[in-house]
Short mmCIF file of C-alpha atoms and ligand atoms in Angstrom, two decimals:
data_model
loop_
_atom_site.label_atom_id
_atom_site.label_comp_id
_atom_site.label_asym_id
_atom_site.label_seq_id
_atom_site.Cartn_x
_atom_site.Cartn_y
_atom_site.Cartn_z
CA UNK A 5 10.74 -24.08 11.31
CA UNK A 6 9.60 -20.51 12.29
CA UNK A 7 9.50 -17.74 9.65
CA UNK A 8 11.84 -15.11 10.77
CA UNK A 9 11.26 -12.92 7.88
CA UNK A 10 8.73 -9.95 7.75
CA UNK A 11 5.62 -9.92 5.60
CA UNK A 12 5.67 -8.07 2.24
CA UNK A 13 2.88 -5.35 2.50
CA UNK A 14 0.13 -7.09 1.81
CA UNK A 15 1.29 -10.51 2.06
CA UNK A 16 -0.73 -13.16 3.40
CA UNK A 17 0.88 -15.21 6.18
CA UNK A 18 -0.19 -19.07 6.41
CA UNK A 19 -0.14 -20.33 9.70
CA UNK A 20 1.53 -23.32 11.33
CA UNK A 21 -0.46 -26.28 11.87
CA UNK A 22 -2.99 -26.13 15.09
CA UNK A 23 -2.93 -24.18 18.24
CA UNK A 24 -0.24 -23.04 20.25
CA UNK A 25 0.64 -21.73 23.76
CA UNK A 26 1.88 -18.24 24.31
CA UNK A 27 2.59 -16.26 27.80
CA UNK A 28 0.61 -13.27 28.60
CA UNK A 29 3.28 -10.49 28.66
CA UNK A 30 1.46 -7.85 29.96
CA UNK A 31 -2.84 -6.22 29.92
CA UNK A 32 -3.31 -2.50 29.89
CA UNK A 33 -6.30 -0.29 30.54
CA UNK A 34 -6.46 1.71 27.04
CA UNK A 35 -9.70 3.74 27.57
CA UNK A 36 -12.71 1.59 27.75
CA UNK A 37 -11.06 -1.46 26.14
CA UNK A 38 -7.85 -3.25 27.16
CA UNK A 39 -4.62 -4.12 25.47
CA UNK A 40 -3.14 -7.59 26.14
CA UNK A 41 0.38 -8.84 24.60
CA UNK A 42 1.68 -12.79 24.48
CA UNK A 43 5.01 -13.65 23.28
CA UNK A 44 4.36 -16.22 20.14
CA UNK A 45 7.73 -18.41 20.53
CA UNK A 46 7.47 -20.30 17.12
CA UNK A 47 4.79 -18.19 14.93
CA UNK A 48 5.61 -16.03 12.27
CA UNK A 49 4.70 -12.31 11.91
CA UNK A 50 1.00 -11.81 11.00
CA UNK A 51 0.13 -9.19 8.63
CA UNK A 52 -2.40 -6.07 9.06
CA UNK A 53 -5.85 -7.66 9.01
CA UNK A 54 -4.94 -10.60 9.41
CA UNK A 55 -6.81 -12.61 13.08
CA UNK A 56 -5.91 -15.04 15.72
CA UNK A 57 -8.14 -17.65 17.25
CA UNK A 58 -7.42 -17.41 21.22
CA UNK A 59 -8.39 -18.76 24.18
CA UNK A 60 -7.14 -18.54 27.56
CA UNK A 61 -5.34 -21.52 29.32
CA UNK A 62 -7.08 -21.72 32.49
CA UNK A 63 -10.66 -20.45 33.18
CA UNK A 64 -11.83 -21.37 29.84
CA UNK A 65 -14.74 -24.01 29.04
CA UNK A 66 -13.95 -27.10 31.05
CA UNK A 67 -16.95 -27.73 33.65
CA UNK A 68 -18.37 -24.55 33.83
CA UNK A 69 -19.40 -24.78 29.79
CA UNK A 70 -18.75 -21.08 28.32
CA UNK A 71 -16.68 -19.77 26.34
CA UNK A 72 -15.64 -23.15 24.78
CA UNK A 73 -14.69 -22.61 21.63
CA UNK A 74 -12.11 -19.69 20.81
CA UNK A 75 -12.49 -16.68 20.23
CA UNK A 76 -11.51 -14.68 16.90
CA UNK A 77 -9.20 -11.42 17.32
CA UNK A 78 -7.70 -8.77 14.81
CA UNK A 79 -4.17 -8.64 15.61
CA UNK A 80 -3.52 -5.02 16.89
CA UNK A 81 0.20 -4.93 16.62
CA UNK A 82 3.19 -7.45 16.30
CA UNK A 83 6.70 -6.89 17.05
CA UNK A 84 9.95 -9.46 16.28
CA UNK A 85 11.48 -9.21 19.68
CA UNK A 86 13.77 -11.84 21.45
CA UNK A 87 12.54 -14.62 22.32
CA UNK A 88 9.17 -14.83 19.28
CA UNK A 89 6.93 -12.15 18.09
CA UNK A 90 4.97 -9.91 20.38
CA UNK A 91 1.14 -10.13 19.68
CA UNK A 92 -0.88 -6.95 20.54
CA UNK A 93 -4.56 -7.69 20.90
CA UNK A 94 -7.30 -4.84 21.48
CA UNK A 95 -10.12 -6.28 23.79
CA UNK A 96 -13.65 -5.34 24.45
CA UNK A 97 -15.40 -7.36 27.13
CA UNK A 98 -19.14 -8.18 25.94
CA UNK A 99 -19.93 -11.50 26.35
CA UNK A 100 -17.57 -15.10 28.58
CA UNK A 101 -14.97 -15.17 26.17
CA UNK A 102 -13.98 -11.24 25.76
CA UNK A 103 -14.10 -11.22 29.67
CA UNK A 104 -12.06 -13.79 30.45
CA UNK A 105 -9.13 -12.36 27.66
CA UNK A 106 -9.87 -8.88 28.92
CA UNK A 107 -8.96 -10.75 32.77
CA UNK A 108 -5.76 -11.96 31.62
CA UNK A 109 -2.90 -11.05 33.58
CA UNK A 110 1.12 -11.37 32.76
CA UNK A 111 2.61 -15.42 32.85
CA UNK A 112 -0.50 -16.57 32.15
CA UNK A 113 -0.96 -18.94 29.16
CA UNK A 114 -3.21 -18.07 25.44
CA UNK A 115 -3.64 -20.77 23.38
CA UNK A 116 -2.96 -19.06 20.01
CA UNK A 117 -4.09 -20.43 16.10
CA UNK A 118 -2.74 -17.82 13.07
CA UNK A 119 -2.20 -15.86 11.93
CA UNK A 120 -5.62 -16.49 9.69
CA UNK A 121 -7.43 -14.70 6.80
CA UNK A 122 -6.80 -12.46 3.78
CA UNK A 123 -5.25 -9.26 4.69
CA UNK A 124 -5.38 -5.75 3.81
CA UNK A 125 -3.85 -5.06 0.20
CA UNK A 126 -1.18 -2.46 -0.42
CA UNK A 127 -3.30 0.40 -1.49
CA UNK A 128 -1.87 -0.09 -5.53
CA UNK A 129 -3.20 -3.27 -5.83
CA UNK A 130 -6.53 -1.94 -3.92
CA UNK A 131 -6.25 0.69 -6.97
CA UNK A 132 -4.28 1.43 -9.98
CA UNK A 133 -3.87 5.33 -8.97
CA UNK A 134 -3.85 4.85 -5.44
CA UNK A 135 -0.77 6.39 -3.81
CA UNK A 136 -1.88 6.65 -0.38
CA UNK A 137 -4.60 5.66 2.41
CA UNK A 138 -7.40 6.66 4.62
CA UNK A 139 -7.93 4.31 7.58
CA UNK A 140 -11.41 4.55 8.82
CA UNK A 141 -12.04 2.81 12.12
CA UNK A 142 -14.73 2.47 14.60
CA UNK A 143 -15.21 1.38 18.08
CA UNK A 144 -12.93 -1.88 19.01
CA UNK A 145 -12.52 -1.97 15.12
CA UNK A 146 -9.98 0.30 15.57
CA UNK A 147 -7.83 -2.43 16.63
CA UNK A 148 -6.32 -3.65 12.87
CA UNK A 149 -5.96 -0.01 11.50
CA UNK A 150 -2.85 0.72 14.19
CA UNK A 151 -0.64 -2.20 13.05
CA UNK A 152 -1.68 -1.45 9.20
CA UNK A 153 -0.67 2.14 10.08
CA UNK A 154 2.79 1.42 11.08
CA UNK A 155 3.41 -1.04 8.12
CA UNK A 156 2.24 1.64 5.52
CA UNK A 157 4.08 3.98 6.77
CA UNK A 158 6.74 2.23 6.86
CA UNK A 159 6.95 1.16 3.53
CA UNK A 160 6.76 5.12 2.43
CA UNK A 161 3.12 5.12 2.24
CA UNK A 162 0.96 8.27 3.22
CA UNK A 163 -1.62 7.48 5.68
CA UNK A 164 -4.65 9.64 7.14
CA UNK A 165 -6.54 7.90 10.33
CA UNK A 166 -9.92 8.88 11.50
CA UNK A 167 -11.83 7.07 14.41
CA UNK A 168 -15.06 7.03 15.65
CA UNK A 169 -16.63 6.02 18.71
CA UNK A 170 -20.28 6.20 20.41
CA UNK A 171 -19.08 7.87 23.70
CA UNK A 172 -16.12 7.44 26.35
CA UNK A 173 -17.32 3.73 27.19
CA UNK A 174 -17.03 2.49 23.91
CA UNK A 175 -13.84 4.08 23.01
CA UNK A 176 -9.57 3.06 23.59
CA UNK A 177 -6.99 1.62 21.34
CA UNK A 178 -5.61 5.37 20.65
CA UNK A 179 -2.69 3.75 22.00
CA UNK A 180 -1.85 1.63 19.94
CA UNK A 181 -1.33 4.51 17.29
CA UNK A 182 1.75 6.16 18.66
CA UNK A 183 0.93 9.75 16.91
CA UNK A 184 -1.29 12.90 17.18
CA UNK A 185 -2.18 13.05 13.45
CA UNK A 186 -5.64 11.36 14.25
CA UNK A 187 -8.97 12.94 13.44
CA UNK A 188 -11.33 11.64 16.18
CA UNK A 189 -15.14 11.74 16.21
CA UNK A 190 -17.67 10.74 18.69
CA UNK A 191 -21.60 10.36 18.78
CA UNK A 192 -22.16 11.70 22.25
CA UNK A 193 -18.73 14.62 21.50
CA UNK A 194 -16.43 13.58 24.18
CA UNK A 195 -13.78 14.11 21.90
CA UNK A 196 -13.16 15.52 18.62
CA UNK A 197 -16.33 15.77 16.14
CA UNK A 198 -19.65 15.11 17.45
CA UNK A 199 -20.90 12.77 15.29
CA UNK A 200 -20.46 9.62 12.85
CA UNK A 201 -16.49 8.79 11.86
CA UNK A 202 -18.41 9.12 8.69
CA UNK A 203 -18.75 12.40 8.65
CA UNK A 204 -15.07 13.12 8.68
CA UNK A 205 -14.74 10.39 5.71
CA UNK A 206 -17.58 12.68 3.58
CA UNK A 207 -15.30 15.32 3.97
CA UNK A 208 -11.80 13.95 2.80
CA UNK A 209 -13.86 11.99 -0.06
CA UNK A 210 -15.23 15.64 -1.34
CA UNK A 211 -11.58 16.38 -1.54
CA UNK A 212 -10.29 16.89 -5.61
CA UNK A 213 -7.15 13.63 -4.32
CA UNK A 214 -9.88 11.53 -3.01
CA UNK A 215 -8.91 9.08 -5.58
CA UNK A 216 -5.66 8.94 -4.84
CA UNK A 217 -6.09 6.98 -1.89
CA UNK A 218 -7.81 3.54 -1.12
CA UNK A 219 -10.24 3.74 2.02
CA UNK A 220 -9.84 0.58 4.33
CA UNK A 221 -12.18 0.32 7.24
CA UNK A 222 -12.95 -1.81 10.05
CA UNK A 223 -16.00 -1.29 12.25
CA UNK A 224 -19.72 -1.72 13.04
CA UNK A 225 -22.04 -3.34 10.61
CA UNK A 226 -23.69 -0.19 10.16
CA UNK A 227 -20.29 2.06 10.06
CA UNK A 228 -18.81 -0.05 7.50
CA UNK A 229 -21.98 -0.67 5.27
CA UNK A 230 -21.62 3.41 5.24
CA UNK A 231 -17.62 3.59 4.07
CA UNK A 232 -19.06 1.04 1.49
CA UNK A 233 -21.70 2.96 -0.33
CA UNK A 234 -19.78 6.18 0.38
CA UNK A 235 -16.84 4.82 -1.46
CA UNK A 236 -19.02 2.90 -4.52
CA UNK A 237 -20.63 6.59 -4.93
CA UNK A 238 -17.68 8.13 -5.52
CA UNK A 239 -15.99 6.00 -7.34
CA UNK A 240 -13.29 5.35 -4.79
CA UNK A 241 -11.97 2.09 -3.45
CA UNK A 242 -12.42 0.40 -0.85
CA UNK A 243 -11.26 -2.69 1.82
CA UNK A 244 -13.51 -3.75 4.45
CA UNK A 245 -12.15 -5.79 8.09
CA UNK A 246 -15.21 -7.57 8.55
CA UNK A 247 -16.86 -10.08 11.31
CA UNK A 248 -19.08 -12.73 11.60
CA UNK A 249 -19.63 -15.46 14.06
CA UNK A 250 -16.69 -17.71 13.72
CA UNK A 251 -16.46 -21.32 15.41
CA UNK A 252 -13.53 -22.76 13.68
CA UNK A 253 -11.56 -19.98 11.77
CA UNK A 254 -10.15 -21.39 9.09
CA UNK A 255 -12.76 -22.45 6.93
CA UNK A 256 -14.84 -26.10 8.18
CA UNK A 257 -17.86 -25.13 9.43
CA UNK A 258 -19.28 -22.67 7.16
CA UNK A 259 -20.93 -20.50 9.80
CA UNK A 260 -19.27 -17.23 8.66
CA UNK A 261 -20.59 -17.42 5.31
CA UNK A 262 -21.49 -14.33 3.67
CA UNK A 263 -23.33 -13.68 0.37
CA UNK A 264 -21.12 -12.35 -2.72
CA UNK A 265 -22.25 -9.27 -4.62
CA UNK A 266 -21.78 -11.42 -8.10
CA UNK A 267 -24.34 -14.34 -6.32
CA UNK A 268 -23.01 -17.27 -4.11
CA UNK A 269 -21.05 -17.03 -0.92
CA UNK A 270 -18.28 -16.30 0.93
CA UNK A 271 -16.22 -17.75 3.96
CA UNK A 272 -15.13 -14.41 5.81
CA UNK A 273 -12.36 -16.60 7.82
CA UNK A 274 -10.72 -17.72 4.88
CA UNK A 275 -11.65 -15.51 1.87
CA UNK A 276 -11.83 -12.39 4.48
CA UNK A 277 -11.46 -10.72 7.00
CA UNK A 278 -10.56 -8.28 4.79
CA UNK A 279 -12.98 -7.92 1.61
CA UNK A 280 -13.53 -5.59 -1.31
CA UNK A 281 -16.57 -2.70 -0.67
CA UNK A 282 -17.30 -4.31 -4.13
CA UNK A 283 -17.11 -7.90 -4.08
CA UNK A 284 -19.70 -8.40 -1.33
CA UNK A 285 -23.83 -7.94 -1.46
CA UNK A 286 -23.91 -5.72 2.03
CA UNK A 287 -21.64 -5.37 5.18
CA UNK A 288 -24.65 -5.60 7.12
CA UNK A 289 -23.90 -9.45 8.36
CA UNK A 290 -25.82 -10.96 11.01
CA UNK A 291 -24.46 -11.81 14.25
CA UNK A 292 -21.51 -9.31 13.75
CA UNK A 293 -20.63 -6.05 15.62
CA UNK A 294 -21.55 -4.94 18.87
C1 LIG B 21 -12.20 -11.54 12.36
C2 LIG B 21 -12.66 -11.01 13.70
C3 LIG B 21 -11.86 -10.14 14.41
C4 LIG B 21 -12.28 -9.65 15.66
N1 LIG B 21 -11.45 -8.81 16.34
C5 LIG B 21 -11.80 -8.37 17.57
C6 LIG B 21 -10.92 -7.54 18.31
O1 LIG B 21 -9.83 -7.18 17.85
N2 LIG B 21 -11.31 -7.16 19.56
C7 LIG B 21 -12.51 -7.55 20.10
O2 LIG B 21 -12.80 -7.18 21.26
N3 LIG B 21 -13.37 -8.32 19.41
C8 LIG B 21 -13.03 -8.75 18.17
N4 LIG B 21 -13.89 -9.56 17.47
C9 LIG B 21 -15.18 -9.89 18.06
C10 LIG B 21 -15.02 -11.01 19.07
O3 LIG B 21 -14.58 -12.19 18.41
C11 LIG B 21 -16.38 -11.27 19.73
O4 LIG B 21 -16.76 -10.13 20.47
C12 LIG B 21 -16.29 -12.46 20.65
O5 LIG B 21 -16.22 -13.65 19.87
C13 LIG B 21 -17.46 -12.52 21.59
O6 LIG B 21 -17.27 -13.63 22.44
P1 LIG B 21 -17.84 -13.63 23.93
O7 LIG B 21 -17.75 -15.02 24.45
O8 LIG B 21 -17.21 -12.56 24.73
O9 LIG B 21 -19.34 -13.16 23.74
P2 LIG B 21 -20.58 -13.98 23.15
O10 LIG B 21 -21.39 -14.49 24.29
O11 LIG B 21 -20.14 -14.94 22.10
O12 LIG B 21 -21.37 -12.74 22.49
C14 LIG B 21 -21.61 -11.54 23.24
C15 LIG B 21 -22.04 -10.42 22.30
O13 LIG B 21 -21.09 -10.23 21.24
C16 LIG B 21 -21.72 -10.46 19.99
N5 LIG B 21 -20.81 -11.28 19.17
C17 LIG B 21 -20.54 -12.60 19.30
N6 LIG B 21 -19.65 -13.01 18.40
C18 LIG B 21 -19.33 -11.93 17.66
C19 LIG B 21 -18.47 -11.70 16.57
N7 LIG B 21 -17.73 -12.65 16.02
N8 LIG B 21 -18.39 -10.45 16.10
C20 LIG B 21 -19.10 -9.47 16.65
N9 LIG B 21 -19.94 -9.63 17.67
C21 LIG B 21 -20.07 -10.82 18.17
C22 LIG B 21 -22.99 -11.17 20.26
O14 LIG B 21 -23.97 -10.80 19.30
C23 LIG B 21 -23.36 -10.67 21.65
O15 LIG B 21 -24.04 -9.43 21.57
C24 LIG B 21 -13.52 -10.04 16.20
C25 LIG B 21 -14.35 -10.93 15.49
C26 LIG B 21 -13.92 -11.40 14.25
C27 LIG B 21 -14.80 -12.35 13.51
S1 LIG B 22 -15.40 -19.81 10.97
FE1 LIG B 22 -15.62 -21.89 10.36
S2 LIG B 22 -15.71 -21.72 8.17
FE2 LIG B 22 -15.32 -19.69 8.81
#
């Protein structure tokens, strides 16, 4: 039976069993990237940080080989509407799969598996004397920050967004955000500071309240390896929406292992997306970002 109840902040949603099939609703041009919706009939809500295994109905594998196996996503946004829950995804095309979910067009069918993964924490339990939040995203990692956004503050939380991207190419999703009260940076100064999103995080962390908010990020390799040193520095702390090649996405093939600061390893699809700055060695994992 479907879960018609919203998540807790926080909360991690289990998933039904296996894959299911969702219509396209409707794919937007947001900047450089694109924003596709599906209707999920029977699923539950997901919760910020929190991914989705898709792949598209037709056009997918089958006798012409690539992309076979899904493909992970961050869920972007999600919405309780009639009829199931309305799935936002944020898409960059770089490679079969991205293409061919970038392509999609309205009453075509997603095969859908989540939501999956360990979600962003409510910034208390991030931190005893954390009352608020500073969402640092960059490029298509931008994509988890809007829907954790909305939930925090709609649960009365304070939340300041900055966003980074290498130049007008690489750069959408400000849709998804629905407000002004962004700080935007960008390497080649299209828009707002020229420069790193890290930059703009340097400044808020020299700030005497730094403390008083938990930094979540979601971003390159190298962008989020920053926010993680940045943050140990100062004594401030952090969550990190992290990738890594993922086949399955829920924790049998062990290909999106990732080594533990304390020694041994991690699954990212199962004991992330969403880690600690503290709990792992580096956020510089192979195979991830682009
Ligand atoms: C938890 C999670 C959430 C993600 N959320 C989003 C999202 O919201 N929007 C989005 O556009 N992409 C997202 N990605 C990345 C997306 O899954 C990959 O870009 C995609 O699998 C590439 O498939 P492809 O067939 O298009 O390209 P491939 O041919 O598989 O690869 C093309 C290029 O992308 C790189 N790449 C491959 N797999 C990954 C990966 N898992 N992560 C990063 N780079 C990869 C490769 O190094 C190569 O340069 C997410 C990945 C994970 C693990
Ligand atoms: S993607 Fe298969 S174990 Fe994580």
């Amino acid at each position: 039976m479907t879960a018609t109840r919203s998540p807790g902040l926080g909360e991690r949603v289990i998933a039904p069993f296996g894959r299911r099939r969702c219509q396209v609703t409707r794919n937007l041009h947001s900047g450089g990237y694109r924003i596709f919706s599906a209707l999920d009939p029977d699923g539950p809500e997901p919760a910020a940080g929190q991914f989705y295994m898709l792949a598209a109905d037709s056009g997918w594998g089958g006798d012409r080989g690539r992309p076979y196996l899904a493909r992970a996503f961050s869920v972007a946004d999600a919405e309780r509407q009639d009829g199931g829950v309305r799935l936002d995804f944020l898409v960059q095309a770089v490679g079969p799969g991205t293409a061919r979910l970038a392509a999609l067009e309205a009453g075509e069918g997603l095969w859908i598996h989540g939501p999956l993964g360990r979600p962003f924490s409510a910034p208390r339990d991030v931190a005893d004397d954390a009352a608020g939040a500073i969402l640092v995203g960059g490029g298509i990692g931008v994509a988890p920050l809007a829907i954790w956004r909305r939930q925090l503050l709609g649960a009365g939380i304070p939340a300041r967004v900055l966003l980074g991207f290498r130049d007008r190419r690489n750069s959408g999703g400000l849709d998804l955000f629905d407000c002004s009260e962004i700080r935007l940076a960008s390497e080649d100064g299209h828009t707002g500071h020229r420069g790193y999103v890290t930059d703009l995080l340097g400044v808020l962390l020299e700030g005497d309240d730094a403390r008083s908010a938990a930094v979540y990020a979601c971003g390159p390799p190298a962008m989020l390896e920053a926010v993680r040193l940045m943050c140990a520095e100062r004594g401030v702390a952090c969550e990190l929406a992290m990738e890594a090649p993922m086949a399955c996405g829920f924790g049998a093939c062990f290909g999106c292992a990732i080594p533990l600061s304390a020694g041994g390893y991690m699954r990212l699809c199962v004991d992330g997306p969403v880690v600690s700055g503290d709990e792992i060695e580096t956020a510089l994992v192979p195979g991830s970002g682009h």
